[in-house]
mmCIF file of C-alpha atoms in Angstrom:
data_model
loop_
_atom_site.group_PDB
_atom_site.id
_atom_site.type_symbol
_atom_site.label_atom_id
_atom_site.label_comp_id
_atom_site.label_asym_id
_atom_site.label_seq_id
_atom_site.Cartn_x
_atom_site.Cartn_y
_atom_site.Cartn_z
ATOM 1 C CA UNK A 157 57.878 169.636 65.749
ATOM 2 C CA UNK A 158 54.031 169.038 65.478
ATOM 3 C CA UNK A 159 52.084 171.744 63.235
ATOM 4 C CA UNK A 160 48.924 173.330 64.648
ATOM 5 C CA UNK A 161 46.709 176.431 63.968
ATOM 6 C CA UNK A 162 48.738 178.452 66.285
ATOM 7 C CA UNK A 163 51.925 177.630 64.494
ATOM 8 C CA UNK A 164 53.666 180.417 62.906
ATOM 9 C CA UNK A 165 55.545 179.977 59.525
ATOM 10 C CA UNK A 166 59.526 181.399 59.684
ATOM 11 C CA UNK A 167 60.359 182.752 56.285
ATOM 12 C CA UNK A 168 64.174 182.239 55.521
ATOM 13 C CA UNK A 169 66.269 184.918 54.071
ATOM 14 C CA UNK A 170 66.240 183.552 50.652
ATOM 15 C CA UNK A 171 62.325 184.111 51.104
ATOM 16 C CA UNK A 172 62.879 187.897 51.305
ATOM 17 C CA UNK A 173 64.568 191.175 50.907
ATOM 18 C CA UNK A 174 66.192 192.998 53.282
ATOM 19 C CA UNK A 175 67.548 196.640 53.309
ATOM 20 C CA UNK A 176 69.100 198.883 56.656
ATOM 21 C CA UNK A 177 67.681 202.563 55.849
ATOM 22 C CA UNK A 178 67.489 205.547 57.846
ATOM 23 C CA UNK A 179 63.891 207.607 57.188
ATOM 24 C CA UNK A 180 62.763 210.767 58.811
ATOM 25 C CA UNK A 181 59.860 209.425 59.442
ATOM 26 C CA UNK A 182 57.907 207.724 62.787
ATOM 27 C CA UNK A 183 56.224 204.821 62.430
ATOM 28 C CA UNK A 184 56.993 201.516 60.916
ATOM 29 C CA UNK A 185 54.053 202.055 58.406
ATOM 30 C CA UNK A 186 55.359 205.129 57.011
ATOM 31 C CA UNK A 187 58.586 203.453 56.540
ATOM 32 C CA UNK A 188 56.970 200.841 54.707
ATOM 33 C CA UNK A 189 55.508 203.461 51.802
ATOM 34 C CA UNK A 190 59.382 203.912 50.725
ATOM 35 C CA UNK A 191 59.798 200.434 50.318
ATOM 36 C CA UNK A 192 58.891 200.466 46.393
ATOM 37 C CA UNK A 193 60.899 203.017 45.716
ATOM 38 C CA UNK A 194 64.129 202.111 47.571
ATOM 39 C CA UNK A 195 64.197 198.236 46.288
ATOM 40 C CA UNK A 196 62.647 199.171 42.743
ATOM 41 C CA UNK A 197 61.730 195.446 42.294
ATOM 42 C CA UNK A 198 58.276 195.403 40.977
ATOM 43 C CA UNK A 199 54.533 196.060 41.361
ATOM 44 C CA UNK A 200 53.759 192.572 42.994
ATOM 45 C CA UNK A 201 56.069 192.840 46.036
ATOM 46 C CA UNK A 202 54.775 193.719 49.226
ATOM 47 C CA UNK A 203 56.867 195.945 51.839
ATOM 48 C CA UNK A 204 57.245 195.534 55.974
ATOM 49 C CA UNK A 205 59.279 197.859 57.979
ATOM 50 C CA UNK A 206 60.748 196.890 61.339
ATOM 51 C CA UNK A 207 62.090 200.034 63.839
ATOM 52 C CA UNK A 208 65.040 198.924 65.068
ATOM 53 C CA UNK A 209 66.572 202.698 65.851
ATOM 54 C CA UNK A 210 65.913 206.619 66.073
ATOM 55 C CA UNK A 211 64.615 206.905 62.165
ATOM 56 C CA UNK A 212 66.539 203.312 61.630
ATOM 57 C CA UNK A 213 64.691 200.959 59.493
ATOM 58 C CA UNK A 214 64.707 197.670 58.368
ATOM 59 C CA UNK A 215 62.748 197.222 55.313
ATOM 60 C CA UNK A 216 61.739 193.706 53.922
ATOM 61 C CA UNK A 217 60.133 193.020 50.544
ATOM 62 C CA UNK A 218 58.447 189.730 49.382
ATOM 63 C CA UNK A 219 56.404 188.130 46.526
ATOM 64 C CA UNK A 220 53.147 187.089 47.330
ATOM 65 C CA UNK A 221 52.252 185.175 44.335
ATOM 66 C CA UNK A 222 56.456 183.294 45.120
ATOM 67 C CA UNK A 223 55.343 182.617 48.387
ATOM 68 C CA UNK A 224 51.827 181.275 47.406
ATOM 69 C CA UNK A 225 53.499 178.719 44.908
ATOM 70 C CA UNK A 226 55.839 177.640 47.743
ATOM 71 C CA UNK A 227 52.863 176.643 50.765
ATOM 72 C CA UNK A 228 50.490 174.890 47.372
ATOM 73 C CA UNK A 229 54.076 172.698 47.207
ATOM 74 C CA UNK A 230 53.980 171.645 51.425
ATOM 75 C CA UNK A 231 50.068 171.018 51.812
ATOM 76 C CA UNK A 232 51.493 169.547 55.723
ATOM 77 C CA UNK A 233 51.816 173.266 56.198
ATOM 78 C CA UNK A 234 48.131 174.217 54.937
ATOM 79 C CA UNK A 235 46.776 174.557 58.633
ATOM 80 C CA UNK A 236 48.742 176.949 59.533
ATOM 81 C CA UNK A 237 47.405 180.890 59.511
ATOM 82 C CA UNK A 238 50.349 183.058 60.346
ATOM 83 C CA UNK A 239 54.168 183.365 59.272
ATOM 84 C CA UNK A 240 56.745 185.895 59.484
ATOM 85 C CA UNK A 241 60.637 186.308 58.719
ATOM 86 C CA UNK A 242 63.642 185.301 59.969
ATOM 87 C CA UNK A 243 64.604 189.065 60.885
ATOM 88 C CA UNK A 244 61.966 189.653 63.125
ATOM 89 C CA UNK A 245 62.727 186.324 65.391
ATOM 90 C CA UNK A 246 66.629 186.286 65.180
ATOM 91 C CA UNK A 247 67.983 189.897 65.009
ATOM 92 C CA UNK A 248 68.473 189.885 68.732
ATOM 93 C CA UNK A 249 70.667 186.431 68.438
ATOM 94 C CA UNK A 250 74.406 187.529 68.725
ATOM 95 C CA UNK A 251 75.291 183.866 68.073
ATOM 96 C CA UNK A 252 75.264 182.307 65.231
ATOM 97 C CA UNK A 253 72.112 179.727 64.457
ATOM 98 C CA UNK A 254 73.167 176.332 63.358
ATOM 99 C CA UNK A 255 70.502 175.578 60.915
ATOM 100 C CA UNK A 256 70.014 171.259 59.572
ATOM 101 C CA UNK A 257 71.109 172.202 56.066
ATOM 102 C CA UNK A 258 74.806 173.210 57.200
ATOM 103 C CA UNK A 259 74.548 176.444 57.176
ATOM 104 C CA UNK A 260 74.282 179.548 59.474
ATOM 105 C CA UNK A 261 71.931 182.806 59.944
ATOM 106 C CA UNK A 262 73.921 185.466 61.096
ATOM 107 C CA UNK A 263 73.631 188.858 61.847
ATOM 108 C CA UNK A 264 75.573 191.585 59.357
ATOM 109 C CA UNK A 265 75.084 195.124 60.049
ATOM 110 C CA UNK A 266 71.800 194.712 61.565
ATOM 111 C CA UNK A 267 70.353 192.106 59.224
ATOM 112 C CA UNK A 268 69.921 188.328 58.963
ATOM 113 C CA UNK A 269 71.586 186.285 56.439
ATOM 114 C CA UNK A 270 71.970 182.801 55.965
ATOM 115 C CA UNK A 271 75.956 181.842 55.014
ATOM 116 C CA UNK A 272 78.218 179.050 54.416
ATOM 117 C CA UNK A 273 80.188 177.983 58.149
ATOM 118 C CA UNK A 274 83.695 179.229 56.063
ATOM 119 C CA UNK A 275 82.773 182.607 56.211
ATOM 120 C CA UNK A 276 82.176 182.758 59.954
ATOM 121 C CA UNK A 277 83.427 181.885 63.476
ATOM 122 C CA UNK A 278 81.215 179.292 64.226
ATOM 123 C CA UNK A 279 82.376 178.098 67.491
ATOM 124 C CA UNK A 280 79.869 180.140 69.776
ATOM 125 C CA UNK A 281 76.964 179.050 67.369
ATOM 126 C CA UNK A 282 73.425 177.547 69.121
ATOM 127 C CA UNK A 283 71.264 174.954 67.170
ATOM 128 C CA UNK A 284 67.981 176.689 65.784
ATOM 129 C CA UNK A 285 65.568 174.414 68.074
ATOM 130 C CA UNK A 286 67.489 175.826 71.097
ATOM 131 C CA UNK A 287 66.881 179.298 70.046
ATOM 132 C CA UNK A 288 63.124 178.594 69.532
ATOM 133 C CA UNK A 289 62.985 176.933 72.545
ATOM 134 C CA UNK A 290 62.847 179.981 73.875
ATOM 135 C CA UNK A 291 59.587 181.487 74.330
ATOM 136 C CA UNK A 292 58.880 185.621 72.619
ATOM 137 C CA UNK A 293 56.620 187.658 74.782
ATOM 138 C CA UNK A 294 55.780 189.519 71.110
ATOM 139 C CA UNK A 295 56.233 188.582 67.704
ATOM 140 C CA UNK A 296 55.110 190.294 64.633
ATOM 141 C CA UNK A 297 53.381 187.578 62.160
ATOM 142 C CA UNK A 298 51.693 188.636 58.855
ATOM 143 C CA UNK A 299 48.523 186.397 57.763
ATOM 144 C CA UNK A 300 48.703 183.779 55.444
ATOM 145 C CA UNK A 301 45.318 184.164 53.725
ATOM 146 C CA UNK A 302 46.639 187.362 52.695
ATOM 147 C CA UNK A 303 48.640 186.329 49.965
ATOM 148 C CA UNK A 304 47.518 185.742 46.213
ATOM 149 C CA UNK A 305 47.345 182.124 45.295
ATOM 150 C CA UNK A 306 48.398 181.449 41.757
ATOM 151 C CA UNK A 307 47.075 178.161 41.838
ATOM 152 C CA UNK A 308 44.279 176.839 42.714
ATOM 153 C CA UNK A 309 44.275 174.637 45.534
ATOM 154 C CA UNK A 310 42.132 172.072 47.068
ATOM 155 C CA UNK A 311 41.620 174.324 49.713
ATOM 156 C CA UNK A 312 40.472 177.389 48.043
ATOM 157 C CA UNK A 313 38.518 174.923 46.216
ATOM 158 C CA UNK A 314 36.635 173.550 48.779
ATOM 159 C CA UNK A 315 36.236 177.269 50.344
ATOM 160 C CA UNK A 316 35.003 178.803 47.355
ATOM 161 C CA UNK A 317 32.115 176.003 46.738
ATOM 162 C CA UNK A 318 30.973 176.392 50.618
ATOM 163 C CA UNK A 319 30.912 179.641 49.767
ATOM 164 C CA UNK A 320 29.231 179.630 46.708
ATOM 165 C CA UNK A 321 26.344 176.674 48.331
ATOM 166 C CA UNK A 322 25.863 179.353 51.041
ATOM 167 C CA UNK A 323 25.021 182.166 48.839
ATOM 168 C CA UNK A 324 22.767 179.539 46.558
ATOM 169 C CA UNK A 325 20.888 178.507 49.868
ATOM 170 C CA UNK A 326 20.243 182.353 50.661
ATOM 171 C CA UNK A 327 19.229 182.700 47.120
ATOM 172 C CA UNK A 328 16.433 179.810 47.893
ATOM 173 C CA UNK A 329 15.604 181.176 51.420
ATOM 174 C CA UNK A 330 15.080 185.048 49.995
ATOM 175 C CA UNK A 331 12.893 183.357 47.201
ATOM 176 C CA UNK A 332 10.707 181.274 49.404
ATOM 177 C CA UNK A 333 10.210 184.129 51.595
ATOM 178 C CA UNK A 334 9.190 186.415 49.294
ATOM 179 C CA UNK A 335 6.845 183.742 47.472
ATOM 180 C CA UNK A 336 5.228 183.295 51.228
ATOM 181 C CA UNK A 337 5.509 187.202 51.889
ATOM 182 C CA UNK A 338 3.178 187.862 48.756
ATOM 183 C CA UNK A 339 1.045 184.975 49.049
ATOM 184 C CA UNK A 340 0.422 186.668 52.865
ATOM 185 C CA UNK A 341 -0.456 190.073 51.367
ATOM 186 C CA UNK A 342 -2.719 188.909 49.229
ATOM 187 C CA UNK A 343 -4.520 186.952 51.446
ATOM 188 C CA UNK A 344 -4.741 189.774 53.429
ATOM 189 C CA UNK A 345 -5.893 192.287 50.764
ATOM 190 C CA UNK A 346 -8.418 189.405 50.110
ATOM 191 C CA UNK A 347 -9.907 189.710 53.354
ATOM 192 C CA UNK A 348 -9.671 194.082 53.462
ATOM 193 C CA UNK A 349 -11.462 193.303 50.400
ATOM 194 C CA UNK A 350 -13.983 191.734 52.103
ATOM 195 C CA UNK A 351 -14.554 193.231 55.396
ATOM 196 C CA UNK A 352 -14.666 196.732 53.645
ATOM 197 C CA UNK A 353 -17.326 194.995 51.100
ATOM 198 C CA UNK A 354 -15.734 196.807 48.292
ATOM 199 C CA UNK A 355 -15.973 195.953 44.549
ATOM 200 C CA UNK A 356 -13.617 193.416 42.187
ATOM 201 C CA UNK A 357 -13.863 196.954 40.529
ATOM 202 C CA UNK A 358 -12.627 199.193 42.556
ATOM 203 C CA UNK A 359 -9.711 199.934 40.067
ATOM 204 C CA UNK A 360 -11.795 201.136 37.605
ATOM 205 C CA UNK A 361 -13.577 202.770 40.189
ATOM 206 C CA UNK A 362 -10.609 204.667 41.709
ATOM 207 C CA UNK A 363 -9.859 205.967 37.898
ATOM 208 C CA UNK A 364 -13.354 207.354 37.658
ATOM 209 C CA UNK A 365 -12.912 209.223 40.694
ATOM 210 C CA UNK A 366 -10.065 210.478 39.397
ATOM 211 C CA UNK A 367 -11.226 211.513 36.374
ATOM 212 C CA UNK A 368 -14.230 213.494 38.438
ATOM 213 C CA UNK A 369 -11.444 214.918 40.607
ATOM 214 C CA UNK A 370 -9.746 216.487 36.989
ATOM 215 C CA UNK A 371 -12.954 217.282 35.695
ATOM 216 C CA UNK A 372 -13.783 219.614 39.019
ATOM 217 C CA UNK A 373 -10.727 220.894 39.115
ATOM 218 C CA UNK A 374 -11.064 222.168 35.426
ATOM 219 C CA UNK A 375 -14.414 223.543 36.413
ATOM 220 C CA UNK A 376 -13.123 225.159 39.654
ATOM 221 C CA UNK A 377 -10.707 227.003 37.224
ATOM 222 C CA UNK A 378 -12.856 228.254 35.161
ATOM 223 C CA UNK A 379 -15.185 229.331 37.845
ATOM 224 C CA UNK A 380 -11.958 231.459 39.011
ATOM 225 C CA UNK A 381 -11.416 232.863 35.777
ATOM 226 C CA UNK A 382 -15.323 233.908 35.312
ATOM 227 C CA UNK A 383 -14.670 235.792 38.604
ATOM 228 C CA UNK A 384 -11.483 237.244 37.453
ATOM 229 C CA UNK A 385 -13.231 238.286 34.382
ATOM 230 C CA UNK A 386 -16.479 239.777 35.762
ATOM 231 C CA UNK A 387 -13.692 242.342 38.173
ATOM 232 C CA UNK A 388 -12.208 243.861 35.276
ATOM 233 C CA UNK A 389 -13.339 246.807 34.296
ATOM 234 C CA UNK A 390 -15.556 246.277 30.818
ATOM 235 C CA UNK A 391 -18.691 248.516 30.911
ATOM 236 C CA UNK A 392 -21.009 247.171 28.200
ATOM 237 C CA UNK A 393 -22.547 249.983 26.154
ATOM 238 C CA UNK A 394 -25.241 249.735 23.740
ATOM 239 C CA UNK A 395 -25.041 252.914 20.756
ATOM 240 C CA UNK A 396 -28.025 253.196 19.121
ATOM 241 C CA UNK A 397 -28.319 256.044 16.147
ATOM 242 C CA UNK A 398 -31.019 258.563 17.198
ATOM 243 C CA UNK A 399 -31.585 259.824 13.704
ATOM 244 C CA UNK A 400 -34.265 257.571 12.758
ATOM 245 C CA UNK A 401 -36.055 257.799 9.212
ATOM 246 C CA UNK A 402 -39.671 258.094 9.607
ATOM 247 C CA UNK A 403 -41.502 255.209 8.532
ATOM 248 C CA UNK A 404 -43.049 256.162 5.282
ATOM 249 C CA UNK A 405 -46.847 255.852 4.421
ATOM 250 C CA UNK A 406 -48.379 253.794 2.530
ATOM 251 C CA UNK A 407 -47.605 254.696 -1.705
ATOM 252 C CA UNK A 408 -51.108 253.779 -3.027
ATOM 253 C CA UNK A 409 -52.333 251.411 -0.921
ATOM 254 C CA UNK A 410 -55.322 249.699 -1.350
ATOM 255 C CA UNK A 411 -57.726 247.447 0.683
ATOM 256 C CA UNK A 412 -56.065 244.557 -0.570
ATOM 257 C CA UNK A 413 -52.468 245.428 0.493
ATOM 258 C CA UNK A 414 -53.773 245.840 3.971
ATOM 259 C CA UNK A 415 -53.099 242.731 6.337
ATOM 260 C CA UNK A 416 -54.064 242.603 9.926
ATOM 261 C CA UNK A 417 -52.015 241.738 12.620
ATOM 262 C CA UNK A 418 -53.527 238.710 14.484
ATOM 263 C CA UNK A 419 -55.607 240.117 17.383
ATOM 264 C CA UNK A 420 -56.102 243.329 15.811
ATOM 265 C CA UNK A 421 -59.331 245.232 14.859
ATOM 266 C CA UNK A 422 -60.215 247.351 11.890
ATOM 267 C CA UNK A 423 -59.419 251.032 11.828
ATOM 268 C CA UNK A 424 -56.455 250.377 14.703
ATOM 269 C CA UNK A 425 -52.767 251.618 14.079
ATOM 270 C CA UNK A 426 -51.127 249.015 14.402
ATOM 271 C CA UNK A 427 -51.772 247.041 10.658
ATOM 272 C CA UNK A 428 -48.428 245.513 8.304
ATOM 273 C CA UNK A 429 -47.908 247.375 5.502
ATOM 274 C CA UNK A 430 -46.699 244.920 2.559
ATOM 275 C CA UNK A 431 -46.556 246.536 -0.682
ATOM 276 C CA UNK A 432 -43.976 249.387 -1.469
ATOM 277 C CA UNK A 433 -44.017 250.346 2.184
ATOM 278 C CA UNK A 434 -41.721 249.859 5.354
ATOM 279 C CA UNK A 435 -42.675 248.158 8.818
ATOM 280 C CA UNK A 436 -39.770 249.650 10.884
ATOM 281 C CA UNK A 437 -36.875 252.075 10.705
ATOM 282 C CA UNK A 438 -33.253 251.031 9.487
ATOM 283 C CA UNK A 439 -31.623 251.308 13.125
ATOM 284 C CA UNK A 440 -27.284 251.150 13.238
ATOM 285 C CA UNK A 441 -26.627 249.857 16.545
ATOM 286 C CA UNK A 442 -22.924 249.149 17.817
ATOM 287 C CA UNK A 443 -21.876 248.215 21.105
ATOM 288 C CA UNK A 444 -19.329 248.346 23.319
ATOM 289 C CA UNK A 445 -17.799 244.911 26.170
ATOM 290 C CA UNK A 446 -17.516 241.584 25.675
ATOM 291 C CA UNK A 447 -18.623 240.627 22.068
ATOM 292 C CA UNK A 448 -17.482 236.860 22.204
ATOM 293 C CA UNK A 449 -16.599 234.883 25.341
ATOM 294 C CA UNK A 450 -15.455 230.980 24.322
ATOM 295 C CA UNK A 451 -13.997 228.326 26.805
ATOM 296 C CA UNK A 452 -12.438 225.772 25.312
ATOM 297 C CA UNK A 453 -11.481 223.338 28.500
ATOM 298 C CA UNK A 454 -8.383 224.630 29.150
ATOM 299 C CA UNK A 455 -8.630 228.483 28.374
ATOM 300 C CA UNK A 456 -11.272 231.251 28.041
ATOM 301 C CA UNK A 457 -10.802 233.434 24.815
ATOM 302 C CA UNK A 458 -12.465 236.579 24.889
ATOM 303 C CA UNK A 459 -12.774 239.288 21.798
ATOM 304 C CA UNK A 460 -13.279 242.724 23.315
ATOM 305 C CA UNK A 461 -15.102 245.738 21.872
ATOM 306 C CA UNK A 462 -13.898 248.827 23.449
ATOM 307 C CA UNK A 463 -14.562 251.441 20.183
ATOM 308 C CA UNK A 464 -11.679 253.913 21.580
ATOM 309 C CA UNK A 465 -7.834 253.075 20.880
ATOM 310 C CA UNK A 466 -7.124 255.024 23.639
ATOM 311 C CA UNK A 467 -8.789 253.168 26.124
ATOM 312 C CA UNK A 468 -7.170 249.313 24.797
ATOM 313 C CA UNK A 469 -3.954 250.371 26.857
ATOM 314 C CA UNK A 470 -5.450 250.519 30.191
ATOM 315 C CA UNK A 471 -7.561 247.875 29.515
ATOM 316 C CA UNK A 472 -4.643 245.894 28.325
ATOM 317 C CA UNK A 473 -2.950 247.145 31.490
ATOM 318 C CA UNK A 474 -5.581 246.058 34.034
ATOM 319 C CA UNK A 475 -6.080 242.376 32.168
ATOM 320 C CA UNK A 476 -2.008 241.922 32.579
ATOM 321 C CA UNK A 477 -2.793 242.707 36.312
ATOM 322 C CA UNK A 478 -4.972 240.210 37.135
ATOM 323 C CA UNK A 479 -3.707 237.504 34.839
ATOM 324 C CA UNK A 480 0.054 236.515 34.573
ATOM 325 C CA UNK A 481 -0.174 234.332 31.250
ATOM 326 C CA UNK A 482 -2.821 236.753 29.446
ATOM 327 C CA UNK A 483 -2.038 236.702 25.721
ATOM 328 C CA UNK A 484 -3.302 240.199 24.417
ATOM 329 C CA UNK A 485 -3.192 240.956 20.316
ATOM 330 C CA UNK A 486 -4.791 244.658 19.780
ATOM 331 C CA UNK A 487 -6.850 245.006 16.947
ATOM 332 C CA UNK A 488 -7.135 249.025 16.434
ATOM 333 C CA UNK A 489 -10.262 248.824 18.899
ATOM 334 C CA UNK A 490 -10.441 245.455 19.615
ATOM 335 C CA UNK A 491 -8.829 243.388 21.844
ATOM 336 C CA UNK A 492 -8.384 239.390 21.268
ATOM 337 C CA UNK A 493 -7.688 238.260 24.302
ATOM 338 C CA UNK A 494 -6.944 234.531 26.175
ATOM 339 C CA UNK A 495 -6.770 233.586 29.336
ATOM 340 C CA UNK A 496 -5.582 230.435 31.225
#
């Protein structure tokens, strides 16, 4: 028989393992999961399942890599895509196939098997070309490609470097497109460049804006914290000691210890005194506010005089109300304060 693409491969009985079960179960598939389990022949076999009943099962097991080794030894056979077994295209046969080795397939309890002519009555038998003369309206195939190849064929050979000269020439294509796509943007930049009349410097420019932009945002910070600062409630007092000493006279003064101010006429009040004499009363004067008020760029420390323990608390109080992250260290009556 001539071999073609829409051939299908018949797997003998030696090619596979077959077991009659009966599974609670309803599909085929599900049938199939129990196939590991029930032949317990290793991790590389595969499992079909064929319904053939209500929860009646015919499981089949196979070697992939077995099966490979056998179509790399019949390279006639390499065109074709599909196979399946023996018990899917002969369980309905109730004759028994003549096969060209001398042998039968036969059906025993519901499977195929391939025997010796002494073991059965072969006188209603039918030649295996007559029974695939016979055209199936459905037949259950498994692909071909599926299976792991142990070896590697000319085939796979040839497949795999097609393969592998595709991927290189879409390696090539991405890279030429991507030179061309760059080479297109910055010809394009080029001429943004130009229509926009901008300057080969407009990198450094762009970082000296953004330095400006850090710069006023530091000063729009602390313009916000001056404004904070000026709504708290520091009164600035000046204490000045009212008991003054008088200024004492002159202790024998004479002409020549007498200096005049510049502008000033003889006779007036208003002349220096120089020798054993003072020109102005020893005055204590203390205050009360800010005393220092520093910004160094990223915070505003303040050192406040308040002159009254009592009154640090509420201060303290309405400083932690306006600012969040105030650090406050109390100094008896003085606060140290900073402020971001």
């Amino acid at each position: 028989m001539s071999v073609s693409s829409e051939s299908v491969l018949i797997l003998s009985p030696s090619d596979y393992w077959a077991l009659a079960v009966n599974l609670n179960v309803k599909t085929p598939k599900e049938a199939a999961s129990y196939g590991a389990a029930l032949f317990d022949l290793g991790k590389e076999y595969r499992y079909e399942a064929q319904k053939v009943g209500e929860n009646s099962y015919i499981l089949i097991a196979y070697s992939p890599d077995e099966l490979a080794q056998r179509f790399n030894l019949l390279p006639h056979l390499s065109v074709i895509k599909k196979m399946t077994f023996a018990q899917w295209v002969f369980a309905e046969e109730p004759r028994p196939i003549y096969l060209p080795n001398g042998k039968y397939l036969t059906t025993l309890e519901g499977i195929i098997v391939e025997i010796d002519p002494l073991y059965i009555d072969t006188k209603p038998s039918v030649t295996l070309d007559e029974v695939l003369s016979h055209p199936r309206p459905f037949l259950k195939t498994i692909p071909i490609e599926g299976l792991s190849t142990a070896e590697l064929t000319p085939k796979t050979l040839t497949i795999t470097l097609v393969i592998l000269g595709i991927l290189l020439a879409n390696l090539v294509a991405e890279t030429f497109l991507s030179y061309q796509n760059s080479e297109h943007l910055s010809q394009e930049m080029q001429s943004v460049l130009e229509l926009s009349k901008l300057p080969e410097t407009s990198i450094e420019r762009d970082a000296i804006l953004a330095n400006l932009k850090v710069k006023e945002a530091k000063q729009l910070h602390f313009r916000q914290l001056c404004k904070a600062i000026s709504d708290l409630p520091i009164e600035g007092k000046s204490l000045v000691n009212p008991k003054v000493p008088n200024i004492s006279a002159a202790v024998n003064a004479t002409p020549e210890g007498i200096v005049l101010i510049p502008g000033s006429k003889p006779g007036e009040p208003n002349r220096l005194l120089i020798e054993h004499t003072a020109s102005a009363a020893n005055i204590n004067v203390h205050g009360e506010g800010i005393e220092t008020f520093n910004y160094d760029g990223n915070a505003v420390n303040l050192i406040i005089e308040t002159h009254d323990s009592a009154s640090n608390e509420s201060l303290k109080r309405e400083i932690s109300k306006h600012f969040n992250h105030a650090q406050i260290n109390d100094h008896d009556t003085q606060l140290e304060v900073r402020l971001k």
